[in-house]
mmCIF file of C-alpha atoms in Angstrom:
data_model
loop_
_atom_site.group_PDB
_atom_site.id
_atom_site.type_symbol
_atom_site.label_atom_id
_atom_site.label_comp_id
_atom_site.label_asym_id
_atom_site.label_seq_id
_atom_site.Cartn_x
_atom_site.Cartn_y
_atom_site.Cartn_z
ATOM 1 C CA MET A 1 -2.289 37.040 -18.195
ATOM 2 C CA SER A 2 1.140 36.240 -16.795
ATOM 3 C CA ASP A 3 3.739 34.017 -18.454
ATOM 4 C CA GLN A 4 2.823 31.229 -16.087
ATOM 5 C CA ASP A 5 -0.861 31.473 -17.055
ATOM 6 C CA ASP A 6 0.093 31.329 -20.734
ATOM 7 C CA ARG A 7 1.785 27.963 -20.141
ATOM 8 C CA ALA A 8 -1.180 26.500 -18.363
ATOM 9 C CA VAL A 9 -3.675 27.360 -21.022
ATOM 10 C CA PRO A 10 -2.531 26.945 -24.670
ATOM 11 C CA ARG A 11 -3.768 29.306 -27.378
ATOM 12 C CA GLY A 12 -6.692 26.995 -28.170
ATOM 13 C CA GLY A 13 -8.160 27.969 -24.806
ATOM 14 C CA THR A 14 -8.227 24.580 -23.095
ATOM 15 C CA ALA A 15 -6.139 23.635 -20.170
ATOM 16 C CA ARG A 16 -3.412 20.986 -20.666
ATOM 17 C CA TRP A 17 -3.631 17.736 -18.710
ATOM 18 C CA PHE A 18 0.077 17.025 -18.721
ATOM 19 C CA ASP A 19 3.437 18.566 -18.127
ATOM 20 C CA ASP A 20 5.882 18.247 -21.073
ATOM 21 C CA GLU A 21 8.676 17.039 -18.831
ATOM 22 C CA ALA A 22 6.619 14.822 -16.521
ATOM 23 C CA GLY A 23 4.330 13.249 -19.062
ATOM 24 C CA PRO A 24 0.629 12.596 -18.368
ATOM 25 C CA VAL A 25 -0.479 13.127 -14.764
ATOM 26 C CA VAL A 26 -2.895 10.708 -13.079
ATOM 27 C CA ARG A 27 -4.393 12.046 -9.871
ATOM 28 C CA PRO A 28 -4.295 9.691 -6.869
ATOM 29 C CA TYR A 29 -8.060 9.768 -6.521
ATOM 30 C CA ALA A 30 -8.399 8.391 -9.983
ATOM 31 C CA MET A 31 -6.515 5.223 -8.963
ATOM 32 C CA THR A 32 -8.959 4.677 -6.101
ATOM 33 C CA ARG A 33 -12.064 5.873 -8.000
ATOM 34 C CA GLY A 34 -12.435 8.711 -5.518
ATOM 35 C CA ARG A 35 -12.354 6.466 -2.385
ATOM 36 C CA THR A 36 -10.298 7.598 0.556
ATOM 37 C CA ARG A 37 -11.106 4.815 2.990
ATOM 38 C CA THR A 38 -11.351 1.072 3.065
ATOM 39 C CA ALA A 39 -13.065 -1.389 5.368
ATOM 40 C CA ALA A 40 -9.676 -2.697 6.443
ATOM 41 C CA GLU A 41 -8.433 0.763 7.434
ATOM 42 C CA GLY A 42 -7.878 -0.245 11.107
ATOM 43 C CA ARG A 43 -5.643 -3.110 10.106
ATOM 44 C CA LEU A 44 -3.497 -1.105 7.669
ATOM 45 C CA ASP A 45 -1.101 0.955 9.790
ATOM 46 C CA LEU A 46 2.313 1.894 8.394
ATOM 47 C CA ILE A 47 4.058 -1.243 9.764
ATOM 48 C CA ALA A 48 1.406 -3.839 8.775
ATOM 49 C CA LEU A 49 2.985 -6.436 6.538
ATOM 50 C CA VAL A 50 1.241 -7.237 3.264
ATOM 51 C CA ILE A 51 1.738 -10.807 2.073
ATOM 52 C CA ALA A 52 0.597 -12.158 -1.330
ATOM 53 C CA GLU A 53 -1.654 -15.193 -1.153
ATOM 54 C CA SER A 54 -0.410 -18.305 -2.930
ATOM 55 C CA ARG A 55 -3.451 -18.327 -5.265
ATOM 56 C CA ALA A 56 -2.552 -14.798 -6.380
ATOM 57 C CA ASP A 57 -0.105 -16.370 -8.845
ATOM 58 C CA ASP A 58 -2.920 -17.709 -10.962
ATOM 59 C CA THR A 59 -5.467 -14.899 -10.618
ATOM 60 C CA VAL A 60 -3.639 -11.663 -11.010
ATOM 61 C CA GLY A 61 -3.626 -11.841 -14.831
ATOM 62 C CA ASP A 62 -7.283 -13.039 -14.967
ATOM 63 C CA GLN A 63 -8.859 -10.346 -12.899
ATOM 64 C CA MET A 64 -9.636 -6.802 -13.877
ATOM 65 C CA LEU A 65 -6.995 -5.169 -11.659
ATOM 66 C CA SER A 66 -5.351 -1.870 -12.144
ATOM 67 C CA PRO A 67 -1.593 -1.757 -12.876
ATOM 68 C CA GLU A 68 -1.050 -0.516 -9.255
ATOM 69 C CA HIS A 69 -2.905 -3.497 -7.831
ATOM 70 C CA VAL A 70 -0.790 -5.856 -9.903
ATOM 71 C CA ASP A 71 2.389 -4.067 -8.799
ATOM 72 C CA ILE A 72 1.450 -4.479 -5.164
ATOM 73 C CA VAL A 73 0.823 -8.226 -5.585
ATOM 74 C CA GLU A 74 4.057 -8.643 -7.526
ATOM 75 C CA LEU A 75 6.138 -6.815 -4.921
ATOM 76 C CA CYS A 76 4.566 -8.800 -2.010
ATOM 77 C CA ARG A 77 5.072 -12.101 -3.859
ATOM 78 C CA GLN A 78 8.832 -11.461 -3.704
ATOM 79 C CA ALA A 79 8.776 -10.671 0.033
ATOM 80 C CA PRO A 80 6.325 -9.374 2.618
ATOM 81 C CA LEU A 81 6.351 -5.588 2.639
ATOM 82 C CA SER A 82 4.892 -3.000 5.032
ATOM 83 C CA VAL A 83 2.362 -0.510 3.898
ATOM 84 C CA ALA A 84 5.026 2.252 4.222
ATOM 85 C CA GLU A 85 7.486 0.274 2.112
ATOM 86 C CA LEU A 86 4.863 -0.351 -0.596
ATOM 87 C CA ALA A 87 3.954 3.456 -0.660
ATOM 88 C CA ALA A 88 7.690 4.300 -1.018
ATOM 89 C CA GLU A 89 8.355 1.616 -3.641
ATOM 90 C CA LEU A 90 5.354 2.602 -5.774
ATOM 91 C CA ASP A 91 5.903 6.368 -5.195
ATOM 92 C CA LEU A 92 2.206 6.758 -4.185
ATOM 93 C CA PRO A 93 0.595 8.418 -1.110
ATOM 94 C CA VAL A 94 0.003 6.042 1.821
ATOM 95 C CA GLY A 95 -3.740 6.769 1.729
ATOM 96 C CA VAL A 96 -3.923 5.594 -1.900
ATOM 97 C CA VAL A 97 -1.898 2.423 -1.130
ATOM 98 C CA ARG A 98 -4.189 1.656 1.787
ATOM 99 C CA VAL A 99 -7.279 1.765 -0.417
ATOM 100 C CA LEU A 100 -5.556 -0.415 -3.077
ATOM 101 C CA ILE A 101 -4.489 -2.968 -0.484
ATOM 102 C CA GLY A 102 -8.099 -2.971 0.858
ATOM 103 C CA ASP A 103 -9.244 -3.919 -2.665
ATOM 104 C CA LEU A 104 -6.745 -6.769 -2.740
ATOM 105 C CA LEU A 105 -7.862 -7.912 0.674
ATOM 106 C CA ASP A 106 -11.463 -8.034 -0.497
ATOM 107 C CA ALA A 107 -10.329 -10.043 -3.556
ATOM 108 C CA GLU A 108 -8.377 -12.348 -1.210
ATOM 109 C CA LEU A 109 -5.157 -11.831 -3.216
ATOM 110 C CA VAL A 110 -3.211 -10.608 -0.160
ATOM 111 C CA HIS A 111 -3.432 -10.863 3.628
ATOM 112 C CA VAL A 112 -2.157 -8.556 6.333
ATOM 113 C CA SER A 113 -0.067 -9.492 9.299
ATOM 114 C CA ARG A 114 0.387 -7.013 12.088
ATOM 115 C CA PRO A 115 3.252 -7.124 14.496
ATOM 116 C CA VAL A 116 2.348 -7.829 18.119
ATOM 117 C CA PRO A 117 2.004 -4.530 20.056
ATOM 118 C CA PRO A 118 4.546 -4.104 22.788
ATOM 119 C CA ALA A 119 1.748 -4.002 25.375
ATOM 120 C CA GLU A 120 0.835 -7.568 24.436
ATOM 121 C CA LEU A 121 4.306 -8.977 24.557
ATOM 122 C CA PRO A 122 5.151 -11.104 27.635
ATOM 123 C CA ASP A 123 6.983 -9.309 30.390
ATOM 124 C CA GLU A 124 10.764 -9.871 30.460
ATOM 125 C CA LYS A 125 10.560 -10.822 34.165
ATOM 126 C CA VAL A 126 8.102 -13.684 33.299
ATOM 127 C CA LEU A 127 10.351 -14.952 30.480
ATOM 128 C CA ARG A 128 13.411 -14.956 32.831
ATOM 129 C CA GLU A 129 11.497 -16.918 35.432
ATOM 130 C CA VAL A 130 10.443 -19.476 32.757
ATOM 131 C CA ILE A 131 14.047 -19.828 31.628
ATOM 132 C CA ASP A 132 15.269 -20.181 35.244
ATOM 133 C CA GLY A 133 12.595 -22.820 35.871
ATOM 134 C CA LEU A 134 13.603 -24.789 32.770
ATOM 135 C CA ARG A 135 17.295 -24.657 33.778
ATOM 136 C CA ALA A 136 16.348 -26.029 37.239
ATOM 137 C CA LEU A 137 14.878 -29.081 35.655
#
């Protein structure tokens, strides 16, 4: 065995579940109970804003939520955050954050607001004509 292998398996013969410097390691799939998708997947792109519901104030402590769920609600209570911002703030993969947000959507503790796609925005020419028409009044 190499030196690296000796560090991974202690003399007792069982593999260690933590790194002395990093502390215990929790795999991302453990936070999502192995789930990689959510029913709200289509609504949770990177720029979708997550907003805490007002009733989330009373129910976060009462429900059986993971610490990560509670962290998401707490962060979104302060200000709406995008999925990407939440992932960065929590230092979690985006896929994990999407599943956790999906859980919170199902529990009605948050809602998601998506920016209007550029294709659905009014044409600048139409807006200018409306402004010119209003000025003519």
